[in-house]
Short mmCIF file of C-alpha atoms and ligand atoms in Angstrom, two decimals:
data_model
loop_
_atom_site.label_atom_id
_atom_site.label_comp_id
_atom_site.label_asym_id
_atom_site.label_seq_id
_atom_site.Cartn_x
_atom_site.Cartn_y
_atom_site.Cartn_z
CA MET D 1 81.36 -22.48 -67.65
CA GLY D 2 81.59 -21.78 -71.34
CA GLY D 3 85.23 -20.93 -71.07
CA PHE D 4 86.42 -24.55 -70.75
CA GLY D 5 85.06 -25.34 -74.21
CA GLY D 6 82.03 -27.41 -75.08
CA ILE D 7 81.41 -30.81 -76.79
CA ASN D 8 81.67 -31.79 -80.38
CA ILE D 9 79.39 -34.61 -80.97
CA ILE D 10 80.97 -36.70 -83.86
CA GLY D 11 78.72 -39.67 -84.13
CA THR D 12 75.30 -40.73 -82.83
CA GLY D 13 73.55 -44.16 -82.62
CA SER D 14 70.60 -46.05 -81.16
CA PHE D 15 68.88 -49.42 -81.04
CA VAL D 16 65.00 -49.67 -81.46
CA PRO D 17 63.83 -53.07 -80.21
CA GLU D 18 61.89 -55.20 -82.56
CA TYR D 19 58.63 -55.78 -80.49
CA ARG D 20 55.97 -53.03 -81.04
CA ILE D 21 53.30 -52.91 -78.29
CA LYS D 22 50.27 -50.87 -78.70
CA ASN D 23 47.91 -49.47 -75.90
CA ASP D 24 45.32 -51.89 -76.76
CA ASP D 25 47.73 -54.89 -76.14
CA PHE D 26 47.60 -54.02 -72.37
CA ALA D 27 43.75 -53.87 -72.57
CA CYS D 28 43.69 -57.60 -72.79
CA PHE D 29 44.97 -58.08 -69.30
CA LEU D 30 44.67 -54.75 -67.61
CA ASP D 31 41.77 -52.65 -66.72
CA THR D 32 42.97 -50.05 -69.07
CA ASN D 33 42.31 -48.56 -72.60
CA ASP D 34 43.84 -46.64 -75.66
CA GLU D 35 41.90 -43.55 -74.85
CA TRP D 36 42.93 -43.26 -71.28
CA ILE D 37 46.75 -43.98 -72.03
CA THR D 38 46.84 -41.64 -74.97
CA SER D 39 45.03 -38.85 -73.59
CA ARG D 40 46.78 -38.98 -70.05
CA THR D 41 50.31 -39.59 -71.29
CA GLY D 42 50.60 -38.83 -75.03
CA ILE D 43 51.74 -42.52 -75.47
CA SER D 44 50.42 -44.61 -78.24
CA GLU D 45 52.92 -47.46 -78.35
CA ARG D 46 56.31 -48.54 -77.02
CA ARG D 47 59.10 -51.00 -77.96
CA PHE D 48 60.11 -53.94 -75.72
CA HIS D 49 63.34 -56.02 -75.94
CA PHE D 50 61.68 -59.22 -74.89
CA ASN D 51 63.89 -62.27 -74.28
CA GLY D 52 67.03 -59.88 -74.63
CA LYS D 53 69.60 -58.42 -72.42
CA ASN D 54 70.05 -54.57 -71.74
CA SER D 55 73.73 -55.04 -72.88
CA GLU D 56 72.67 -56.32 -76.42
CA MET D 57 70.92 -52.92 -76.86
CA ALA D 58 73.90 -50.86 -75.36
CA ILE D 59 76.26 -52.56 -77.58
CA ALA D 60 74.12 -52.25 -80.82
CA ALA D 61 73.58 -48.36 -79.98
CA ALA D 62 77.34 -47.96 -79.25
CA ARG D 63 78.37 -49.84 -82.51
CA ASN D 64 75.90 -47.63 -84.55
CA ALA D 65 77.46 -44.48 -83.00
CA LEU D 66 80.97 -45.60 -83.71
CA GLU D 67 80.10 -46.33 -87.49
CA ASP D 68 78.29 -42.92 -87.64
CA SER D 69 81.53 -41.15 -86.24
CA GLY D 70 84.01 -43.14 -88.41
CA CYS D 71 86.08 -43.80 -85.46
CA PHE D 72 87.94 -47.06 -84.85
CA PRO D 73 87.21 -48.69 -81.48
CA GLY D 74 90.88 -48.17 -80.40
CA GLU D 75 90.40 -44.46 -80.69
CA ILE D 76 87.92 -44.18 -77.67
CA ASP D 77 89.47 -43.65 -74.56
CA TYR D 78 86.69 -43.49 -72.11
CA VAL D 79 83.30 -45.28 -71.96
CA ILE D 80 80.43 -44.13 -69.78
CA VAL D 81 77.08 -45.91 -69.76
CA SER D 82 73.92 -44.63 -68.05
CA THR D 83 71.43 -47.21 -66.78
CA SER D 84 69.38 -48.10 -63.89
CA THR D 85 68.32 -51.50 -65.29
CA PRO D 86 71.85 -53.30 -65.90
CA ASP D 87 72.20 -56.92 -66.51
CA TYR D 88 74.55 -57.39 -63.51
CA PHE D 89 75.68 -55.46 -60.43
CA TYR D 90 78.95 -56.13 -61.95
CA PRO D 91 80.59 -56.41 -64.50
CA SER D 92 79.27 -52.71 -65.31
CA LEU D 93 77.45 -52.21 -68.56
CA SER D 94 80.20 -50.13 -69.84
CA CYS D 95 82.75 -52.91 -69.43
CA GLN D 96 80.38 -55.29 -71.36
CA VAL D 97 80.27 -52.58 -74.23
CA SER D 98 83.85 -52.18 -74.33
CA ASP D 99 84.63 -55.82 -74.42
CA ALA D 100 82.03 -56.43 -77.17
CA LEU D 101 83.22 -53.65 -79.47
CA SER D 102 87.06 -54.31 -78.65
CA ILE D 103 87.52 -50.86 -77.18
CA LYS D 104 90.75 -52.04 -75.47
CA GLY D 105 91.98 -50.24 -72.46
CA ALA D 106 89.60 -47.53 -72.15
CA GLY D 107 88.15 -46.49 -68.81
CA CYS D 108 84.83 -47.73 -68.19
CA LEU D 109 82.15 -46.45 -65.90
CA ASP D 110 78.42 -46.78 -65.15
CA VAL D 111 76.21 -43.89 -64.12
CA ASN D 112 72.97 -44.22 -62.30
CA ALA D 113 70.96 -41.11 -62.03
CA ALA D 114 67.72 -42.82 -63.34
CA CYS D 115 66.21 -40.75 -66.19
CA THR D 116 68.49 -37.97 -65.63
CA GLY D 117 71.45 -40.43 -66.25
CA PHE D 118 72.35 -39.29 -69.79
CA VAL D 119 72.51 -35.69 -68.78
CA SER D 120 74.74 -36.64 -65.93
CA ALA D 121 76.99 -38.89 -68.06
CA LEU D 122 77.41 -36.39 -70.63
CA ASP D 123 78.26 -33.71 -68.26
CA ILE D 124 81.04 -36.07 -66.60
CA ALA D 125 82.24 -36.56 -70.30
CA ARG D 126 82.52 -32.91 -71.05
CA SER D 127 84.50 -32.34 -67.84
CA TYR D 128 87.20 -34.97 -68.71
CA LEU D 129 87.29 -33.45 -72.36
CA ALA D 130 87.58 -29.87 -71.11
CA LEU D 131 90.52 -31.00 -68.99
CA GLY D 132 92.12 -33.01 -71.68
CA VAL D 133 92.12 -36.19 -69.76
CA TYR D 134 90.44 -37.86 -72.54
CA GLN D 135 89.95 -37.05 -76.25
CA LYS D 136 87.01 -39.26 -77.74
CA ILE D 137 84.45 -40.47 -75.21
CA LEU D 138 81.49 -42.92 -75.86
CA VAL D 139 78.56 -41.94 -73.92
CA VAL D 140 75.82 -44.55 -73.96
CA ALA D 141 72.35 -44.63 -72.15
CA SER D 142 70.55 -48.09 -72.25
CA GLU D 143 67.42 -49.18 -70.44
CA LYS D 144 65.25 -52.20 -70.50
CA LEU D 145 62.31 -50.95 -68.22
CA SER D 146 60.23 -54.04 -69.32
CA SER D 147 62.21 -56.26 -66.91
CA HIS D 148 61.30 -53.91 -64.01
CA VAL D 149 57.78 -52.99 -64.42
CA ASP D 150 54.85 -54.70 -62.72
CA PHE D 151 52.62 -55.89 -65.51
CA ASN D 152 49.76 -56.24 -63.08
CA ASP D 153 50.02 -52.46 -62.14
CA ARG D 154 48.15 -50.40 -64.83
CA THR D 155 49.54 -47.23 -63.25
CA THR D 156 53.01 -47.98 -64.36
CA ALA D 157 52.90 -50.86 -66.72
CA VAL D 158 51.72 -48.78 -69.74
CA LEU D 159 54.18 -45.88 -69.36
CA PHE D 160 57.72 -47.33 -70.14
CA GLY D 161 59.50 -48.99 -72.93
CA ASP D 162 62.99 -50.35 -73.89
CA GLY D 163 65.90 -48.77 -75.93
CA ALA D 164 69.38 -47.44 -76.20
CA GLY D 165 71.01 -44.21 -77.52
CA ALA D 166 74.83 -43.26 -77.85
CA ILE D 167 77.00 -40.48 -78.85
CA ILE D 168 80.54 -40.00 -79.33
CA ALA D 169 81.98 -36.60 -77.86
CA GLU D 170 85.21 -34.77 -78.56
CA LYS D 171 86.17 -31.40 -77.09
CA GLY D 172 84.39 -28.56 -78.86
CA GLU D 173 84.81 -24.68 -78.99
CA GLY D 174 81.08 -24.02 -78.68
CA ILE D 175 78.99 -22.65 -75.64
CA TYR D 176 78.34 -25.11 -72.82
CA SER D 177 76.66 -25.11 -69.45
CA SER D 178 74.96 -27.50 -67.23
CA TYR D 179 72.79 -27.52 -64.12
CA ILE D 180 72.66 -30.85 -62.21
CA SER D 181 70.63 -31.13 -59.12
CA SER D 182 68.55 -33.44 -56.85
CA ASN D 183 65.91 -33.48 -54.24
CA PRO D 184 66.96 -36.71 -52.35
CA GLU D 185 64.39 -38.81 -50.72
CA CYS D 186 64.68 -41.23 -47.98
CA GLU D 187 63.18 -44.61 -47.82
CA GLU D 188 59.87 -43.56 -46.24
CA ASP D 189 59.05 -40.67 -48.58
CA ASN D 190 60.07 -42.38 -51.75
CA SER D 191 57.92 -41.58 -54.70
CA LEU D 192 59.91 -43.59 -57.34
CA TYR D 193 61.93 -46.64 -56.72
CA CYS D 194 62.93 -50.13 -57.49
CA LYS D 195 64.22 -52.00 -54.49
CA VAL D 196 67.27 -54.23 -54.95
CA ASN D 197 65.98 -57.80 -54.18
CA TYR D 198 68.26 -58.37 -51.25
CA GLU D 199 66.92 -59.00 -47.73
CA PRO D 200 70.04 -58.96 -45.19
CA ASN D 201 70.35 -62.56 -44.03
CA HIS D 202 72.87 -62.93 -41.42
CA LYS D 203 72.26 -66.57 -40.70
CA PHE D 204 74.27 -68.67 -42.98
CA GLU D 205 72.05 -71.67 -42.64
CA ASN D 206 69.14 -69.60 -44.09
CA ARG D 207 70.92 -68.66 -47.13
CA TYR D 208 68.65 -70.69 -49.56
CA GLU D 209 65.58 -68.65 -48.40
CA GLN D 210 66.31 -65.43 -50.17
CA THR D 211 63.47 -64.40 -52.32
CA LYS D 212 64.04 -65.02 -56.23
CA LYS D 213 61.39 -62.33 -57.36
CA THR D 214 62.51 -59.76 -59.81
CA PRO D 215 62.40 -56.39 -58.25
CA HIS D 216 59.64 -54.04 -59.49
CA MET D 217 59.11 -50.36 -59.82
CA PHE D 218 56.92 -48.40 -57.37
CA MET D 219 55.87 -44.87 -58.33
CA ASP D 220 53.62 -42.15 -56.95
CA GLY D 221 52.57 -40.77 -60.27
CA LYS D 222 51.09 -37.55 -58.96
CA ALA D 223 54.06 -36.57 -56.74
CA VAL D 224 56.50 -37.33 -59.52
CA TYR D 225 54.34 -35.31 -61.93
CA LYS D 226 54.18 -32.21 -59.75
CA PHE D 227 57.86 -32.28 -59.25
CA ALA D 228 58.70 -32.91 -62.83
CA VAL D 229 56.93 -29.76 -64.07
CA GLU D 230 58.72 -27.56 -61.69
CA VAL D 231 62.12 -28.81 -62.00
CA MET D 232 62.17 -29.24 -65.71
CA GLN D 233 61.57 -25.44 -65.79
CA THR D 234 64.26 -24.70 -63.04
CA ALA D 235 66.92 -26.85 -64.72
CA ALA D 236 66.49 -25.39 -68.11
CA GLU D 237 66.52 -21.86 -66.88
CA LYS D 238 69.38 -22.43 -64.55
CA ALA D 239 71.60 -23.99 -67.32
CA ALA D 240 70.70 -21.26 -69.76
CA GLU D 241 71.28 -18.36 -67.16
CA LYS D 242 74.95 -19.58 -66.65
CA LEU D 243 75.39 -18.53 -70.39
CA GLY D 244 73.50 -15.33 -70.02
CA MET D 245 70.79 -16.64 -72.00
CA SER D 246 67.06 -17.88 -71.51
CA PRO D 247 65.73 -21.23 -72.88
CA SER D 248 63.76 -19.18 -75.53
CA GLN D 249 67.25 -18.48 -77.27
CA PHE D 250 67.72 -22.17 -78.02
CA ASP D 251 66.97 -23.86 -81.36
CA ILE D 252 65.75 -27.17 -80.09
CA ILE D 253 64.67 -28.22 -76.62
CA ILE D 254 64.89 -31.93 -75.81
CA PRO D 255 63.08 -32.98 -72.83
CA HIS D 256 62.88 -36.21 -71.00
CA GLN D 257 59.93 -38.31 -72.27
CA ALA D 258 57.70 -39.14 -69.30
CA ASN D 259 54.25 -37.68 -70.03
CA ILE D 260 53.31 -35.25 -72.86
CA ARG D 261 51.29 -33.25 -70.27
CA ILE D 262 54.43 -32.74 -68.10
CA ILE D 263 56.42 -31.47 -71.23
CA LYS D 264 53.52 -29.08 -72.42
CA SER D 265 53.19 -27.63 -68.76
CA ALA D 266 56.95 -27.10 -68.19
CA ILE D 267 57.20 -25.62 -71.71
CA LYS D 268 54.25 -23.25 -70.96
CA GLY D 269 55.73 -22.36 -67.58
CA LEU D 270 58.83 -21.41 -69.46
CA GLY D 271 56.84 -19.09 -71.68
CA LEU D 272 57.66 -21.30 -74.83
CA THR D 273 55.56 -22.91 -77.45
CA MET D 274 55.93 -26.45 -78.69
CA ASP D 275 57.35 -25.78 -81.94
CA LYS D 276 61.03 -25.89 -80.76
CA ILE D 277 60.35 -29.03 -78.71
CA TYR D 278 61.29 -32.36 -79.97
CA THR D 279 59.50 -35.47 -78.63
CA HIS D 280 58.93 -39.02 -79.51
CA ILE D 281 56.92 -40.20 -76.51
CA ASN D 282 54.09 -41.25 -78.97
CA THR D 283 55.78 -44.18 -80.42
CA ARG D 284 58.56 -44.87 -77.79
CA ALA D 285 56.94 -44.12 -74.40
CA ASN D 286 59.43 -43.43 -71.46
CA ILE D 287 62.71 -45.31 -72.17
CA SER D 288 64.32 -43.54 -68.96
CA SER D 289 67.81 -42.15 -69.54
CA ALA D 290 67.90 -43.52 -73.11
CA CYS D 291 65.14 -40.93 -74.38
CA ILE D 292 67.51 -38.10 -75.02
CA PRO D 293 70.36 -39.90 -76.88
CA THR D 294 67.89 -41.72 -78.90
CA MET D 295 66.13 -38.49 -79.73
CA LEU D 296 69.54 -36.84 -80.65
CA ASP D 297 70.16 -39.78 -83.04
CA GLU D 298 66.68 -39.38 -84.57
CA LEU D 299 67.47 -35.70 -85.14
CA LYS D 300 70.84 -36.38 -86.64
CA LYS D 301 69.82 -39.23 -89.00
CA SER D 302 66.79 -37.19 -90.41
CA ASN D 303 69.21 -34.26 -90.99
CA ARG D 304 67.65 -32.04 -88.61
CA LEU D 305 70.77 -31.00 -86.83
CA GLU D 306 72.98 -28.35 -88.11
CA ARG D 307 76.53 -27.33 -86.82
CA GLY D 308 76.18 -24.34 -84.51
CA MET D 309 72.54 -25.01 -83.57
CA LYS D 310 72.14 -24.28 -79.77
CA ILE D 311 70.41 -27.29 -77.88
CA CYS D 312 69.01 -27.61 -74.59
CA ILE D 313 68.34 -31.17 -72.96
CA VAL D 314 66.63 -31.39 -69.78
CA ALA D 315 65.57 -34.48 -67.56
CA PHE D 316 64.43 -35.49 -64.14
CA GLY D 317 64.00 -38.86 -62.50
CA ALA D 318 64.10 -41.08 -59.47
CA GLY D 319 66.27 -39.92 -56.72
CA LEU D 320 64.77 -37.58 -57.23
CA THR D 321 67.29 -36.13 -59.69
CA PHE D 322 67.10 -33.20 -62.35
CA GLY D 323 69.40 -31.67 -64.83
CA SER D 324 69.80 -29.73 -67.90
CA ILE D 325 72.68 -28.93 -70.44
CA CYS D 326 72.77 -26.15 -72.88
CA PHE D 327 75.26 -26.70 -75.69
CA GLU D 328 76.22 -25.98 -79.28
CA TYR D 329 75.91 -28.85 -81.69
O1 UT7 I 1 60.50 -40.52 -65.81
C1 UT7 I 1 59.81 -40.47 -64.57
C2 UT7 I 1 58.94 -41.41 -64.16
N1 UT7 I 1 57.51 -41.31 -64.51
C3 UT7 I 1 56.78 -40.09 -64.49
O2 UT7 I 1 57.21 -39.02 -64.56
C4 UT7 I 1 55.35 -40.16 -64.41
C5 UT7 I 1 54.67 -39.04 -63.85
N2 UT7 I 1 53.29 -39.23 -63.67
C6 UT7 I 1 52.41 -39.21 -64.72
O3 UT7 I 1 52.69 -39.22 -65.70
C7 UT7 I 1 50.88 -39.22 -64.20
O4 UT7 I 1 50.75 -39.00 -62.90
C8 UT7 I 1 50.26 -40.72 -64.46
C9 UT7 I 1 50.25 -40.94 -66.08
C10 UT7 I 1 51.01 -41.83 -63.89
C11 UT7 I 1 48.88 -40.74 -64.12
O5 UT7 I 1 48.02 -39.77 -64.62
P1 UT7 I 1 46.95 -38.92 -63.88
O6 UT7 I 1 46.31 -37.91 -64.70
O7 UT7 I 1 47.75 -38.31 -62.53
O8 UT7 I 1 46.04 -39.85 -63.20
P2 UT7 I 1 45.63 -40.28 -61.72
O9 UT7 I 1 46.86 -40.94 -61.09
O10 UT7 I 1 45.05 -39.17 -61.09
O11 UT7 I 1 44.56 -41.34 -61.89
C12 UT7 I 1 43.35 -41.07 -62.34
C13 UT7 I 1 42.57 -42.33 -62.35
C14 UT7 I 1 42.66 -43.26 -61.22
O12 UT7 I 1 41.32 -43.78 -61.09
P3 UT7 I 1 40.24 -43.26 -59.89
O13 UT7 I 1 41.02 -43.38 -58.65
O14 UT7 I 1 40.18 -41.83 -60.45
O15 UT7 I 1 39.23 -44.19 -60.17
C15 UT7 I 1 43.57 -44.26 -61.59
O16 UT7 I 1 43.53 -45.47 -60.99
O17 UT7 I 1 43.03 -43.14 -63.51
C16 UT7 I 1 43.31 -44.54 -63.10
N3 UT7 I 1 44.26 -45.11 -63.86
C17 UT7 I 1 44.10 -45.63 -65.12
N4 UT7 I 1 43.03 -45.97 -65.75
C18 UT7 I 1 43.11 -46.48 -66.94
C19 UT7 I 1 45.55 -45.01 -63.67
N5 UT7 I 1 46.38 -45.70 -64.55
C20 UT7 I 1 45.44 -46.00 -65.43
C21 UT7 I 1 45.40 -46.87 -66.69
N6 UT7 I 1 44.33 -47.04 -67.34
N7 UT7 I 1 46.80 -47.27 -67.09
#
């Protein structure tokens, strides 16, 4: 895997929504409290992009990454956006980003692997870069979970947030390996889903009766928790193994932010301690695929990334999907 070259991240960006929602804000209308949420999840607050669109966040994060890289929009030759909460079925979020930033003529692709989406998107980008098909790829992950959680359901409403992160990648010479996998579920045994609000209606005369309700997320938290602890370990180990390494040899591990207890259990299972693990779940909650690129941007902008550092990113999500990338910054 490493023989094809790695990735060189030349710019990072993110968008942090304005509205800060504390745990106690939920206690006003749900049977919950700060103590339960903090101790069971590690979340104290989250940001919501109320009254706004996902595309606004994606565009802002992408613009921020472009500025950070010093690239002109015209230099970007491919745009990949990970999202499971788009504004439209089509056009894609990647087309909206390209249009807004005048990235003319670039290829555009949206990826939906739920919370694993950024890992999958970055792996696609690396393949194109390794083959020399494209030279500069913008990879964005942008999620507006606040539009899809049921605010009457305390078991999911408190867990999620909104946000976007972006990176610009070129071909690099450092190590790289990935492990992308899934444990697909069918409709009957689905532990995490958000159904498209469309009921097949073959009768033309009934066309106005289709429901207008916004689709909401459903989750069997315990099932996802168990799956997550196991596959986070598997994915990180398998990706590292392809390089003849183990996760302990990486300088920073950046895991998906669903629950601090999931992260701690997986890290313990890998025989590691929390000192190399970067998290921001406390202030951002779970922003699905946007977690990892947002954390990369936080690390870069606070001067905690150095060239040559070995980074392991690892995620899991609906599908169920999971994956990890080990690379040199
Ligand atoms: O990105 C991927 C998507 N998400 C995840 O990966 C989430 C994975 N799952 C989890 O993080 C955890 O399973 C949860 C945080 C969702 C739940 O934590 P838990 O420790 O597994 O709690 P539980 O489901 O066993 O519930 C314990 C109790 C229940 O009450 P009873 O039946 O014991 O009376 C729940 O109804 O806690 C109750 N509960 C709450 N209480 C106060 C559930 N949510 C809340 C809440 N506030 N928000």
